[in-house]
PDB file of C-alpha atoms in Angstrom:
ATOM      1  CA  UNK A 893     147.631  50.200 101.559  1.00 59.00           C
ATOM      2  CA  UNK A 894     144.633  51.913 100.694  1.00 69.00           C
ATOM      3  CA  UNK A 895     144.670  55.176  98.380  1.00 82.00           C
ATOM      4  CA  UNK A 896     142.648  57.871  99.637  1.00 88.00           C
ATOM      5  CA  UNK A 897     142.085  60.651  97.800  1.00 88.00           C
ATOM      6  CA  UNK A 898     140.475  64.514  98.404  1.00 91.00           C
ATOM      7  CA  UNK A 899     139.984  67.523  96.119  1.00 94.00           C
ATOM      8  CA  UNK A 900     139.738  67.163  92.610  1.00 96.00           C
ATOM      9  CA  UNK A 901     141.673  63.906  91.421  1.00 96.00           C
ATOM     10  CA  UNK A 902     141.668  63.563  87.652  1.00 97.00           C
ATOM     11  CA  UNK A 903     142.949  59.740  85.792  1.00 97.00           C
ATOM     12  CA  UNK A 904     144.315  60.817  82.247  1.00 98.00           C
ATOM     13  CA  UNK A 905     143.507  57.862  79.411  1.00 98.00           C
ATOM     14  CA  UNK A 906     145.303  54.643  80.372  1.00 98.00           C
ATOM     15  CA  UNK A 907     144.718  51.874  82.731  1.00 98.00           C
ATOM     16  CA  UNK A 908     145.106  52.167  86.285  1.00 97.00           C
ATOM     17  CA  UNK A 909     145.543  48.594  88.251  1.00 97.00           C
ATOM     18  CA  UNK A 910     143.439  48.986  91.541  1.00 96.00           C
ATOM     19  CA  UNK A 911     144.157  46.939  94.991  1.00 96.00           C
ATOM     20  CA  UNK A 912     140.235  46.219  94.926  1.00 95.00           C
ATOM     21  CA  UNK A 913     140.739  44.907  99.019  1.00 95.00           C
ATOM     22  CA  UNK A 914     142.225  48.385  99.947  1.00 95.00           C
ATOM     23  CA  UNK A 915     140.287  50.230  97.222  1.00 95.00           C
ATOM     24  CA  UNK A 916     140.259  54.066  96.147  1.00 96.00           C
ATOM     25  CA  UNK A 917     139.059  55.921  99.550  1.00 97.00           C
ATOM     26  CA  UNK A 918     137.880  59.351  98.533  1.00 97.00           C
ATOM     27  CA  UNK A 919     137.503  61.850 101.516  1.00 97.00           C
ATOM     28  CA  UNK A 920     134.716  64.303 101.666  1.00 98.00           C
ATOM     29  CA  UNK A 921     134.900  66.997  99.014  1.00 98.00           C
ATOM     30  CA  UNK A 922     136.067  65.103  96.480  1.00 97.00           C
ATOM     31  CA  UNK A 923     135.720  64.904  92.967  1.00 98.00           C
ATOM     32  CA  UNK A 924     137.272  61.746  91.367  1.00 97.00           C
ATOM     33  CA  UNK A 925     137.346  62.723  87.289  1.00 98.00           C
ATOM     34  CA  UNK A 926     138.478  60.107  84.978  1.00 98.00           C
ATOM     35  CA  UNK A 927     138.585  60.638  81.058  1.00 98.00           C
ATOM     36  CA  UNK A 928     136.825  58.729  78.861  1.00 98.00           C
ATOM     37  CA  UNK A 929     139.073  56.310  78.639  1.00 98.00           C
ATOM     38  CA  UNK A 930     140.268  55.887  81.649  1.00 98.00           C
ATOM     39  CA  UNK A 931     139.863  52.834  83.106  1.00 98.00           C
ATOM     40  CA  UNK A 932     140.331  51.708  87.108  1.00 98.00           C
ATOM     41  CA  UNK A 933     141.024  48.348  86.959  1.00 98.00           C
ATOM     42  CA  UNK A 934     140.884  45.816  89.910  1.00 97.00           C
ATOM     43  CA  UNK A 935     143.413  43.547  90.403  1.00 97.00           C
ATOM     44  CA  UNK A 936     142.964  40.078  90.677  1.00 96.00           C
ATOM     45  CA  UNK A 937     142.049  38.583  93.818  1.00 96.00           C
ATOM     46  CA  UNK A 938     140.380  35.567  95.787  1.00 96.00           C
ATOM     47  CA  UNK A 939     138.951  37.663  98.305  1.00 95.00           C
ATOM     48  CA  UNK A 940     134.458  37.656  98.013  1.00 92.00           C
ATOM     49  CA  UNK A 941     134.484  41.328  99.423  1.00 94.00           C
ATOM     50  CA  UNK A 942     136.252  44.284  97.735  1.00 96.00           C
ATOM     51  CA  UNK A 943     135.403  48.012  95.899  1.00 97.00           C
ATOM     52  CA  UNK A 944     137.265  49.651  93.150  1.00 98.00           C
ATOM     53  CA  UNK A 945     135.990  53.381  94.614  1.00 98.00           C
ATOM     54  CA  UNK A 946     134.704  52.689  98.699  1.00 97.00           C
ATOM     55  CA  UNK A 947     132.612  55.867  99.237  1.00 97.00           C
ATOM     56  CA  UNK A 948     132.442  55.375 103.205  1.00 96.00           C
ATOM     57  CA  UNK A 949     131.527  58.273 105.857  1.00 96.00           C
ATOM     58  CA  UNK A 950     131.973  61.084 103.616  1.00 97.00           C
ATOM     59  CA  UNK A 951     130.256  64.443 102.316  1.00 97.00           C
ATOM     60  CA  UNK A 952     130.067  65.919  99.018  1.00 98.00           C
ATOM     61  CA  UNK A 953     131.706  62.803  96.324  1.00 98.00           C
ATOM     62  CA  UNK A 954     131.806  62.652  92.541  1.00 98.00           C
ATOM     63  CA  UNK A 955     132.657  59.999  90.836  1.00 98.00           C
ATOM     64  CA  UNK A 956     132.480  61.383  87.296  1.00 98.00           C
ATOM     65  CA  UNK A 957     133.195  59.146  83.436  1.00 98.00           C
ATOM     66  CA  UNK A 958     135.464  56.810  82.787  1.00 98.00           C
ATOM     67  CA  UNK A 959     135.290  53.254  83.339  1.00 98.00           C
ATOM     68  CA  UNK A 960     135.771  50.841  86.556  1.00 98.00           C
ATOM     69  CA  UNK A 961     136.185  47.888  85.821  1.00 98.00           C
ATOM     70  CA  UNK A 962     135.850  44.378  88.608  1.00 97.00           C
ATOM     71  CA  UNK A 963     137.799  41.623  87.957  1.00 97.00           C
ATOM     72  CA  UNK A 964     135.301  39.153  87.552  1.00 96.00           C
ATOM     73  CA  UNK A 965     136.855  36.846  84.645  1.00 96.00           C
ATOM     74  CA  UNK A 966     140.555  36.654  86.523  1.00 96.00           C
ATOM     75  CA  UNK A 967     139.019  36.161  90.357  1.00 96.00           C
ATOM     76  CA  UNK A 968     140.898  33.546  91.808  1.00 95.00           C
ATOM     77  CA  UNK A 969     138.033  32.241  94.862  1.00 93.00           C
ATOM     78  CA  UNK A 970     134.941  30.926  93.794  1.00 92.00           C
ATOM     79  CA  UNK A 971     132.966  32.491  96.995  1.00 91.00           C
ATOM     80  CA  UNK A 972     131.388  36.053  98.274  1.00 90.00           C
ATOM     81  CA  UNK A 973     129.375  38.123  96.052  1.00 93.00           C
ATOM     82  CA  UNK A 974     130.077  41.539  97.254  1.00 94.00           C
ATOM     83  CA  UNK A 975     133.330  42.606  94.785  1.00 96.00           C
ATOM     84  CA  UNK A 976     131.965  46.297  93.945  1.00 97.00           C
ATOM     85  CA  UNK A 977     132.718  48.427  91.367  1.00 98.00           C
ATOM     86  CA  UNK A 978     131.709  51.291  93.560  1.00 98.00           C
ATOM     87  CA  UNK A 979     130.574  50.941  97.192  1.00 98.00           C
ATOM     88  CA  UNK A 980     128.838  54.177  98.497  1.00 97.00           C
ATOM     89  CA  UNK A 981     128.168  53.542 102.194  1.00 95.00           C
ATOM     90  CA  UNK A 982     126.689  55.652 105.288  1.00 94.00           C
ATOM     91  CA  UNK A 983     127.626  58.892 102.884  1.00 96.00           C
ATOM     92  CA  UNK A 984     125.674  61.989 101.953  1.00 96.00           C
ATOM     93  CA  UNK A 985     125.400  63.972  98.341  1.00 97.00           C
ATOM     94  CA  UNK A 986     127.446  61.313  96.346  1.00 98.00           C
ATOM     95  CA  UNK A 987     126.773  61.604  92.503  1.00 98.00           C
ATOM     96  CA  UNK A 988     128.094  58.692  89.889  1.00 98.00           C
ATOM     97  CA  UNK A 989     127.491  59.865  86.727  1.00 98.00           C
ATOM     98  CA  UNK A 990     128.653  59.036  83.286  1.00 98.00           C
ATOM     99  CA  UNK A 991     130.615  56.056  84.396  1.00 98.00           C
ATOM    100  CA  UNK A 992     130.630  52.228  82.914  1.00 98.00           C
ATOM    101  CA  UNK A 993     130.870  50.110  84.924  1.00 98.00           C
ATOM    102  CA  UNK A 994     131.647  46.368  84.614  1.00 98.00           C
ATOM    103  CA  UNK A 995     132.515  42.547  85.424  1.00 98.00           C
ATOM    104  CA  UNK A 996     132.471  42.784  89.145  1.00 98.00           C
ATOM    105  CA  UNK A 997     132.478  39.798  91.220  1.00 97.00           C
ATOM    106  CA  UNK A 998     129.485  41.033  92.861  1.00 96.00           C
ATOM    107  CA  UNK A 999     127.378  44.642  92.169  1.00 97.00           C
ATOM    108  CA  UNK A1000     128.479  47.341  89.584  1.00 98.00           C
ATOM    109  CA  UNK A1001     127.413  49.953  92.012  1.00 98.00           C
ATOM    110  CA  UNK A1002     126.420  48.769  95.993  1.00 97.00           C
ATOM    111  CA  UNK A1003     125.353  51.658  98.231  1.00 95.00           C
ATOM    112  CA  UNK A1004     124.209  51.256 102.387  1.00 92.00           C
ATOM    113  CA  UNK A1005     123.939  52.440 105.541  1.00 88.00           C
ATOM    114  CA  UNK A1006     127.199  51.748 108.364  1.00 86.00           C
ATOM    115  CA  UNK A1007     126.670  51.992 111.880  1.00 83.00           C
ATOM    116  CA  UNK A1008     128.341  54.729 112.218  1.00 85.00           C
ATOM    117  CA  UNK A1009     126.649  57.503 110.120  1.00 84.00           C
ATOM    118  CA  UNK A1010     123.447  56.106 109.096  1.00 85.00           C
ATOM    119  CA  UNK A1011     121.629  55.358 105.630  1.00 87.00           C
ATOM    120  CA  UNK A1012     123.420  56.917 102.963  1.00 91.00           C
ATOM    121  CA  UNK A1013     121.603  60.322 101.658  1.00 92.00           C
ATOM    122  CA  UNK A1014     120.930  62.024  98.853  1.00 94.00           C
ATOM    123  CA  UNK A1015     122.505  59.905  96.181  1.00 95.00           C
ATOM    124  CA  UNK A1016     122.277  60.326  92.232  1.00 96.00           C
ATOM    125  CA  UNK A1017     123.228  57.613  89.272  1.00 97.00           C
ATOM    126  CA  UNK A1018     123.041  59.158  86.358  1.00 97.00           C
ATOM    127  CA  UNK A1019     123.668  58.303  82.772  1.00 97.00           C
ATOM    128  CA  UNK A1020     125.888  54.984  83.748  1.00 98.00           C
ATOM    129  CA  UNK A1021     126.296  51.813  81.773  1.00 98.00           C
ATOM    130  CA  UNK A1022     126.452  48.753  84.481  1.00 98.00           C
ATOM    131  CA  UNK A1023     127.452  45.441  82.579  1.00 98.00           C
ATOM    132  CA  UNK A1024     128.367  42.113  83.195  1.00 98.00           C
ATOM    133  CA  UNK A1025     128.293  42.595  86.842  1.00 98.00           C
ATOM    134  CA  UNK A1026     127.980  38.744  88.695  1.00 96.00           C
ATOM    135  CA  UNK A1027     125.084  39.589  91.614  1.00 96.00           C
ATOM    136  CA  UNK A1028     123.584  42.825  90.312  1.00 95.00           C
ATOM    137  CA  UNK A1029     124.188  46.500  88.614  1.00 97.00           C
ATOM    138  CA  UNK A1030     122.621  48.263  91.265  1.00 96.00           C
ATOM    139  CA  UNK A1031     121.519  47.472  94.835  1.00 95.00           C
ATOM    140  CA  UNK A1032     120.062  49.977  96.878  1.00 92.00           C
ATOM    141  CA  UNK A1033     120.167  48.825 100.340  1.00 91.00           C
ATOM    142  CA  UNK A1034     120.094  51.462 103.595  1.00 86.00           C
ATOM    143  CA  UNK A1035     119.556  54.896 101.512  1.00 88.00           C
ATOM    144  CA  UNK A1036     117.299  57.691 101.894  1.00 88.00           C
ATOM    145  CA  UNK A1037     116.259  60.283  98.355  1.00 90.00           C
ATOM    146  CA  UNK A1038     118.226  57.928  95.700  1.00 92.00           C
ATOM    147  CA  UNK A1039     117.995  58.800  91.854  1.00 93.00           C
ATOM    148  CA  UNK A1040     118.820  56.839  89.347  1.00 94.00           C
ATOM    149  CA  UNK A1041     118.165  58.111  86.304  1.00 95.00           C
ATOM    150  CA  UNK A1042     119.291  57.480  82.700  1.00 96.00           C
ATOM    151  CA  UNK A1043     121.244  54.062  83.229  1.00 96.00           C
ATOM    152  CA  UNK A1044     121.687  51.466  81.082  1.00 97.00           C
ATOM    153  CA  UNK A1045     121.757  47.797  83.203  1.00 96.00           C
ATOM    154  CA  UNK A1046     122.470  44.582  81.398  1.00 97.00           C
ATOM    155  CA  UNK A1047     123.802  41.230  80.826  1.00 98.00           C
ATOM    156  CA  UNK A1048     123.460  40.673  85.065  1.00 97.00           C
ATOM    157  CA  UNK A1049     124.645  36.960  86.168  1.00 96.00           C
ATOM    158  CA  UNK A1050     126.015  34.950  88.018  1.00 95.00           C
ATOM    159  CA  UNK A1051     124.446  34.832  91.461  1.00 94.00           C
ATOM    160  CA  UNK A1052     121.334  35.496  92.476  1.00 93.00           C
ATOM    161  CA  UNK A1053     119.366  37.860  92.812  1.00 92.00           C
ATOM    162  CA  UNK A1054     120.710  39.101  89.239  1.00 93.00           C
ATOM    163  CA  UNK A1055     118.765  42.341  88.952  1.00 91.00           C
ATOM    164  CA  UNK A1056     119.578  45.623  87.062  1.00 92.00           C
ATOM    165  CA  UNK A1057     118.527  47.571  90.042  1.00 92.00           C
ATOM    166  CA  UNK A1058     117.542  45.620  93.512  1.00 90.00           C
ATOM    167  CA  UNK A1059     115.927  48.079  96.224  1.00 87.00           C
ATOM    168  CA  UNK A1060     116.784  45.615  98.958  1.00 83.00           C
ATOM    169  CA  UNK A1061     116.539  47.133 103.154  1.00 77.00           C
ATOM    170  CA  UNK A1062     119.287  45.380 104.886  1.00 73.00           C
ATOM    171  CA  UNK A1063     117.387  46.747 108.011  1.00 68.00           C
ATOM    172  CA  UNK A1064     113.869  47.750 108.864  1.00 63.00           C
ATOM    173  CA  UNK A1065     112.747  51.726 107.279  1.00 61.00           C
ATOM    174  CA  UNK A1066     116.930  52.023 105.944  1.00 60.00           C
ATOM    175  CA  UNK A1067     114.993  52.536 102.101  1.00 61.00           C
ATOM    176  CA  UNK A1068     112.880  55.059 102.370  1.00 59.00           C
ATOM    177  CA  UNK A1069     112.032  58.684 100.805  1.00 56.00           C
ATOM    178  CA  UNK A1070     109.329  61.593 101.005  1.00 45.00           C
ATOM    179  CA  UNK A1071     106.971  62.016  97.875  1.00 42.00           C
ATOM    180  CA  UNK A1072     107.727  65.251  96.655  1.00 41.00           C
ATOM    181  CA  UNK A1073     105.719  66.899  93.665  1.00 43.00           C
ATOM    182  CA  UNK A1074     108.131  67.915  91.528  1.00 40.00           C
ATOM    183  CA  UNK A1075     106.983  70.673  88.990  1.00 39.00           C
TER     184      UNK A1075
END
């Protein structure tokens, strides 16, 4: 069953074994704290298609330290490419900050649009370490006024495209942002 989540939700040290299929489903308004070391594992699977944290149709998210961690070296398929760390799709004012995160079967960190609520808005990666992920450590794919600032992406592969970051429009004008002067 899937574990949502709402209001502040803080993971002491320790390792946490994550269904990756059913994921971590914060609502909106949510703050998901880990400590340093605090680590959301996934568990092993053969499915192509999974998040650690799914970020979908919500408001106001924080996904704040720790580390999530795929399960790249024990997946038991050999197809798909979209096992995310964390999946941020159709959402609005989602920050990731401060987290590692690492050996995914597919992207460290995955953001979209859905059909229901649009391009994802207003999202801000900050000061994260993406590593060893198999497709990418960052694709930005149906999102309006992203930021990604301060990140550290390496050792990408796998599967192609095997970029750090990957700005890729799954649909026509779903990547897009206003040029602001910022002072």
């Amino acid at each position: 069953f899937p574990v949502t989540i709402e209001g502040d939700v803080y993971f002491p040290e320790g390792t946490y074994k994550i269904n990756a299929v059913t994921s971590i489903l914060p609502k909106s308004n949510t703050n998901l704290i880990l400590n340093p070391k605090a680590v959301l594992k996934a568990s092993p699977t053969s499915n192509g298609s999974y998040a650690v944290v799914n970020i979908t149709n919500v408001k106001n998210v924080s996904v704040l330290g720790g580390t999530i961690q795929g399960e790249r070296a024990e997946h038991t398929g050999s197809t798909g490419e979209w096992g995310m760390g964390i999946k941020v799709a159709g959402s609005d004012n989602v920050l990731i900050s401060g987290v590692y995160v690492k050996d995914c079967w597919g992207d460290g960190i995955y953001s979209t649009h859905t059909s229901e609520s649009g391009e994802s808005e207003y999202l801000t990666v900050d000061r994260c370490i993406c590593d060893n992920n198999r497709r990418q450590g960052i694709s930005i794919t149906g999102n309006k006024h992203v930021v990604i600032s301060n990140c550290v992406l390496i050792n990408t592969n796998g599967t192609a495209p095997e970029s750090g970051i990957d700005i890729e429009p799954n649909n026509p004008n779903v990547c897009e942002d206003e040029y602001r002067d910022w002072e």
